[in-house]
Short mmCIF file of C-alpha atoms in Angstrom, two decimals:
data_model
loop_
_atom_site.label_atom_id
_atom_site.label_comp_id
_atom_site.label_asym_id
_atom_site.label_seq_id
_atom_site.Cartn_x
_atom_site.Cartn_y
_atom_site.Cartn_z
CA MET A 287 83.60 -67.95 54.81
CA THR A 288 83.79 -64.32 53.80
CA THR A 289 85.46 -62.43 51.06
CA GLN A 290 87.80 -59.58 51.82
CA GLY A 291 85.85 -56.31 52.14
CA GLU A 292 82.60 -57.99 53.12
CA ARG A 293 81.11 -57.63 56.56
CA THR A 294 80.26 -60.70 58.47
CA PRO A 295 76.43 -60.85 58.69
CA THR A 296 75.08 -60.70 62.18
CA PRO A 297 72.46 -63.17 63.26
CA GLY A 298 69.12 -62.40 61.69
CA GLU A 299 70.58 -60.61 58.65
CA GLY A 300 70.59 -61.90 55.11
CA ARG A 301 73.34 -61.48 52.60
CA ASP A 302 72.13 -58.05 51.60
CA GLY A 303 72.44 -56.79 55.17
CA ARG A 304 68.67 -56.52 55.74
CA ALA A 305 66.91 -58.12 58.66
CA GLU A 306 65.28 -61.42 57.80
CA GLN A 307 61.78 -62.25 58.95
CA ARG A 308 61.89 -64.64 61.81
CA VAL A 309 59.56 -67.54 61.79
CA GLY A 310 58.89 -70.29 64.16
CA GLY A 311 57.74 -70.64 67.69
CA ALA A 312 60.86 -69.20 69.26
CA ALA A 313 60.73 -66.06 67.16
CA GLU A 314 57.02 -65.58 67.86
CA ALA A 315 57.60 -66.05 71.54
CA ALA A 316 60.36 -63.47 71.44
CA ASP A 317 58.05 -61.04 69.67
CA ALA A 318 55.32 -61.72 72.19
CA GLU A 319 57.66 -60.95 75.07
CA GLY A 320 60.45 -58.60 74.06
CA GLY A 321 58.97 -57.32 70.82
CA THR A 322 55.58 -56.31 72.20
CA ASP A 323 56.59 -52.67 72.54
CA ARG A 324 57.93 -52.55 69.01
CA GLY A 325 54.78 -54.10 67.60
CA ARG A 326 52.61 -51.76 69.61
CA GLY A 327 54.67 -48.82 68.36
CA ARG A 328 54.11 -49.94 64.77
CA ARG A 329 50.36 -50.29 65.31
CA MET A 330 50.11 -46.85 66.94
CA THR A 331 52.08 -45.31 64.08
CA ALA A 332 49.67 -46.78 61.57
CA ARG A 333 46.71 -45.39 63.48
CA ARG A 334 48.28 -41.97 63.63
CA ALA A 335 48.98 -42.06 59.92
CA ALA A 336 45.38 -43.03 59.18
CA GLY A 337 44.13 -40.22 61.39
CA TRP A 338 46.32 -37.64 59.68
CA ILE A 339 45.16 -38.85 56.27
CA VAL A 340 41.53 -38.29 57.31
CA VAL A 341 42.30 -34.81 58.69
CA VAL A 342 44.21 -33.76 55.59
CA GLY A 343 41.43 -35.11 53.38
CA VAL A 344 38.76 -33.14 55.23
CA VAL A 345 40.75 -29.91 55.15
CA ALA A 346 41.67 -30.31 51.48
CA GLY A 347 38.16 -31.29 50.46
CA GLY A 348 36.12 -28.64 52.15
CA GLY A 349 37.95 -27.06 55.04
CA TRP A 350 36.66 -26.53 58.53
CA ILE A 351 33.39 -24.64 58.90
CA ILE A 352 33.33 -22.40 61.95
CA THR A 353 30.38 -20.08 62.33
CA ARG A 354 28.49 -18.46 65.15
CA PRO A 355 25.66 -20.73 66.34
CA MET A 356 22.18 -19.40 65.72
CA PRO A 357 18.84 -20.60 67.14
CA GLY A 358 17.28 -23.34 65.04
CA ASP A 359 20.52 -24.68 63.52
CA TYR A 360 20.65 -28.36 62.57
CA ILE A 361 24.01 -28.45 64.32
CA PRO A 362 25.25 -25.30 66.10
CA GLY A 363 27.03 -23.14 63.56
CA LEU A 364 26.05 -25.18 60.49
CA GLY A 365 22.99 -23.32 59.25
CA PRO A 366 19.27 -22.92 59.96
CA SER A 367 16.79 -25.75 60.28
CA THR A 368 14.19 -26.55 57.62
CA LYS A 369 11.53 -24.72 59.62
CA ASP A 370 13.60 -21.52 59.91
CA ALA A 371 14.74 -21.70 56.29
CA ALA A 372 11.13 -21.92 55.13
CA ALA A 373 10.32 -18.81 57.20
CA THR A 374 13.07 -16.70 55.62
CA PRO A 375 11.70 -13.22 54.95
CA ARG A 376 10.62 -12.51 51.42
CA VAL A 377 13.07 -10.62 49.19
CA VAL A 378 11.78 -8.81 46.11
CA GLY A 379 14.14 -7.48 43.47
CA ALA A 380 17.60 -8.21 42.14
CA PRO A 381 20.54 -8.38 44.58
CA PRO A 382 23.49 -6.03 44.01
CA PRO A 383 26.61 -7.26 42.16
CA ARG A 384 28.92 -9.22 44.43
CA THR A 385 31.91 -7.31 43.09
CA ASP A 386 30.56 -4.04 44.49
CA SER A 387 31.99 -3.71 48.00
CA GLU A 388 29.72 -0.73 48.82
CA ALA A 389 26.50 -2.22 47.47
CA LEU A 390 23.36 -2.32 49.61
CA ASN A 391 23.44 -6.01 50.49
CA VAL A 392 20.63 -6.90 52.89
CA ASP A 393 22.24 -10.13 54.10
CA THR A 394 25.35 -8.21 55.06
CA LEU A 395 23.60 -5.28 56.71
CA PHE A 396 20.61 -7.10 58.26
CA PRO A 397 21.03 -10.92 58.37
CA ALA A 398 17.64 -12.64 58.40
CA GLN A 399 18.38 -14.89 61.39
CA ARG A 400 20.00 -12.21 63.55
CA PRO A 401 17.86 -9.54 65.24
CA VAL A 402 18.85 -5.88 65.24
CA GLU A 403 19.81 -4.80 68.76
CA VAL A 404 20.38 -1.14 69.62
CA GLY A 405 20.29 -0.38 73.31
CA ALA A 406 17.21 -2.05 74.77
CA PHE A 407 15.45 -2.20 71.40
CA LYS A 408 15.31 -5.43 69.43
CA ALA A 409 13.71 -6.04 66.05
CA ARG A 410 13.66 -8.85 63.51
CA ARG A 411 13.83 -8.44 59.77
CA ASN A 412 10.75 -9.07 57.66
CA GLY A 413 10.28 -8.52 53.92
CA VAL A 414 12.83 -6.85 51.66
CA ARG A 415 12.64 -4.91 48.41
CA GLN A 416 15.73 -3.93 46.46
CA GLY A 417 16.72 -2.65 43.04
CA GLU A 418 18.45 0.04 41.01
CA ASN A 419 15.40 2.13 40.05
CA CYS A 420 14.96 4.44 43.04
CA VAL A 421 11.54 5.58 41.82
CA GLU A 422 10.22 2.25 43.11
CA VAL A 423 10.53 3.45 46.72
CA LEU A 424 8.22 6.43 46.25
CA GLN A 425 4.60 6.49 47.41
CA ASP A 426 3.58 8.63 44.43
CA ARG A 427 5.77 7.91 41.43
CA THR A 428 4.34 10.78 39.45
CA GLN A 429 6.10 13.19 41.82
CA ASP A 430 9.77 12.34 42.07
CA PRO A 431 11.80 14.34 44.61
CA LEU A 432 14.81 12.16 43.75
CA LYS A 433 14.90 13.32 40.14
CA ASP A 434 18.36 14.48 39.05
CA THR A 435 19.92 13.42 42.38
CA GLY A 436 21.81 10.51 40.81
CA CYS A 437 20.26 7.82 43.03
CA GLN A 438 21.98 4.54 42.07
CA SER A 439 20.14 1.86 44.06
CA TYR A 440 17.84 1.26 47.00
CA LEU A 441 17.14 -1.23 49.76
CA ALA A 442 13.81 -1.20 51.65
CA VAL A 443 13.47 -3.45 54.71
CA SER A 444 10.61 -4.07 57.14
CA PHE A 445 11.20 -4.81 60.83
CA THR A 446 9.00 -6.04 63.67
CA GLY A 447 9.80 -5.04 67.25
CA GLN A 448 10.30 -8.02 69.54
CA ASP A 449 9.21 -6.34 72.77
CA HIS A 450 6.55 -3.95 71.42
CA PRO A 451 3.93 -4.28 68.65
CA VAL A 452 5.78 -1.88 66.36
CA LEU A 453 6.28 -2.24 62.61
CA SER A 454 9.14 -0.22 61.12
CA SER A 455 10.28 0.52 57.59
CA VAL A 456 13.89 1.36 56.67
CA THR A 457 14.79 2.57 53.18
CA LEU A 458 18.43 3.05 52.17
CA LEU A 459 19.36 5.01 49.06
CA ARG A 460 22.80 5.06 47.49
CA PHE A 461 24.28 8.06 45.65
CA PRO A 462 27.55 8.69 43.81
CA ASP A 463 28.87 11.19 46.36
CA GLN A 464 28.08 13.01 49.59
CA PRO A 465 26.76 16.24 48.02
CA SER A 466 24.23 14.23 46.00
CA ALA A 467 23.10 12.40 49.14
CA ALA A 468 22.74 15.69 51.04
CA ARG A 469 20.60 17.22 48.26
CA ALA A 470 18.39 14.13 48.14
CA ALA A 471 17.88 14.19 51.91
CA GLU A 472 16.78 17.82 51.77
CA ALA A 473 14.38 17.07 48.93
CA LEU A 474 12.81 14.20 50.88
CA ARG A 475 12.46 16.28 54.05
CA ALA A 476 10.63 18.91 52.03
CA LYS A 477 8.10 16.28 50.95
CA PRO A 478 7.08 14.20 54.02
CA GLY A 479 5.69 10.78 53.23
CA ALA A 480 7.30 10.65 49.79
CA VAL A 481 8.98 7.32 50.55
CA ALA A 482 6.55 4.40 50.78
CA PHE A 483 6.26 2.37 53.98
CA THR A 484 7.46 -1.22 53.51
CA LEU A 485 5.21 -3.83 55.13
CA ALA A 486 6.18 -7.20 56.58
CA ASP A 487 5.40 -9.07 53.33
CA ALA A 488 7.68 -6.74 51.30
CA SER A 489 4.72 -4.89 49.79
CA THR A 490 4.18 -1.17 50.31
CA ALA A 491 1.47 0.32 52.47
CA PRO A 492 -1.40 1.94 50.54
CA THR A 493 -1.75 5.69 50.37
CA LEU A 494 -3.57 6.99 53.43
CA PRO A 495 -6.62 9.22 53.06
CA PRO A 496 -6.12 12.96 53.63
CA GLY A 497 -5.77 13.87 57.30
CA ALA A 498 -4.85 10.33 58.43
CA LYS A 499 -1.75 9.96 60.56
CA PRO A 500 0.28 6.86 59.65
CA GLY A 501 2.46 6.96 62.77
CA GLY A 502 5.71 8.59 63.74
CA GLU A 503 7.27 11.09 61.37
CA PRO A 504 10.14 9.52 59.41
CA ARG A 505 13.77 10.26 60.21
CA ILE A 506 15.73 11.18 57.09
CA GLU A 507 19.51 11.08 57.44
CA ALA A 508 22.33 11.72 54.96
CA VAL A 509 25.28 9.53 55.99
CA GLY A 510 28.27 9.50 53.67
CA HIS A 511 26.92 9.03 50.16
CA TYR A 512 23.84 7.21 51.46
CA VAL A 513 20.44 8.39 52.70
CA THR A 514 18.37 6.48 55.25
CA VAL A 515 14.61 6.96 55.66
CA THR A 516 13.12 5.31 58.76
CA SER A 517 9.55 5.36 60.09
CA SER A 518 7.44 3.25 62.44
CA ARG A 519 3.79 2.41 62.91
CA SER A 520 1.78 0.54 65.50
CA GLY A 521 1.71 -3.15 64.90
CA ASP A 522 -2.07 -3.17 64.57
CA GLY A 523 -2.11 -0.22 62.18
CA ARG A 524 -3.65 2.27 64.60
CA PRO A 525 -2.86 5.94 63.91
CA ALA A 526 -0.52 7.71 66.29
CA SER A 527 0.74 11.26 66.70
CA ALA A 528 3.93 12.21 64.93
CA ALA A 529 7.31 11.95 66.59
CA PRO A 530 10.09 14.48 66.02
CA SER A 531 12.33 13.97 63.00
CA GLY A 532 16.10 14.11 63.21
CA THR A 533 18.74 15.38 60.83
CA GLY A 534 22.45 14.93 60.35
CA ALA A 535 24.45 11.87 61.40
CA PRO A 536 22.59 8.99 63.05
CA THR A 537 22.25 9.20 66.80
CA ALA A 538 21.77 6.40 69.31
CA PRO A 539 18.22 5.90 70.55
CA LEU A 540 17.15 7.43 73.82
CA PRO A 541 16.45 4.96 76.65
CA THR A 542 12.85 4.10 77.31
CA THR A 543 11.32 5.82 80.33
CA THR A 544 11.31 3.49 83.32
CA GLY A 545 8.70 3.21 86.03
CA THR A 546 5.69 3.55 83.77
CA ALA A 547 4.59 1.76 80.62
CA PRO A 548 5.80 3.63 77.53
CA SER A 549 3.14 5.19 75.35
CA THR A 550 2.57 4.29 71.72
CA GLU A 551 4.38 7.46 70.67
CA GLN A 552 7.39 6.53 72.81
CA ASN A 553 7.50 3.03 71.34
CA LEU A 554 7.36 4.40 67.80
CA ASP A 555 10.03 6.99 68.51
CA GLU A 556 12.32 4.42 70.13
CA ALA A 557 11.95 2.04 67.18
CA THR A 558 12.56 4.77 64.61
CA ARG A 559 15.62 6.12 66.40
CA ALA A 560 17.13 2.66 66.92
CA LEU A 561 16.65 1.45 63.36
CA SER A 562 17.77 4.78 61.89
CA TYR A 563 20.99 4.44 63.87
CA ALA A 564 21.45 0.78 62.86
CA ALA A 565 20.86 1.60 59.19
CA GLY A 566 23.26 4.54 59.08
CA SER A 567 26.11 3.23 61.23
CA PRO A 568 27.83 1.15 58.51
CA PHE A 569 28.15 4.20 56.23
CA VAL A 570 29.56 6.78 58.63
CA TRP A 571 33.15 6.29 57.42
CA ILE A 572 32.35 5.57 53.76
#
């Protein structure tokens, strides 16, 4: 019996119009036969929901980490191994403020785990010195060619050639403007050897006795409001004749002569040219 305005319940519905749960052998048999697809659909939906919950949780908690794989990573792209981390080159001095977009940041310019590659030349970063007192880069601090130039900060980095026993030193100096950088470059060119050579352990090479030749003559370049000073020495510390010095904007290194083994002077010149170019390139448009 029904009251006017009420719908006659269909089989399987309760008085509120909702489907009742079927029990009993017949209902179970029906589910096992005709309702298998519906049950499987419900189970698959639950799995999908659980999967999406996990994905959303990972993204919300930390996000995906996608980096370029480097040799020695625990998992490709997820950072160096314990062995490589322990061998990270030494860094002496205070890093620049992170808010300064034009600061001399060594990890941005020369990442420790990534070699410098310019043409056929490859070199790996060694020790690093950095700070705001530019006098610290001078071989003789009693004679300061950078006085009154407005030098704001410095970064001195040592490199070891991967194919040749060459040790190179790159010093970057930051100034408030291009005219200041140009004046500082001229002052340093007028006093060869004023900038100390940075060794692999981040220390500076001792002053050489009069008449001794440390290696190739340094290249001093004014690029934007920065100055780069680059020089190279034989890996075993042997003296070598000077190589020509360049001026102006950084230039790409000349290719190594083929057919015969390059001389020590050629190796030093190639290293100096390559690293001078690599050091100055980021500042060309600044």
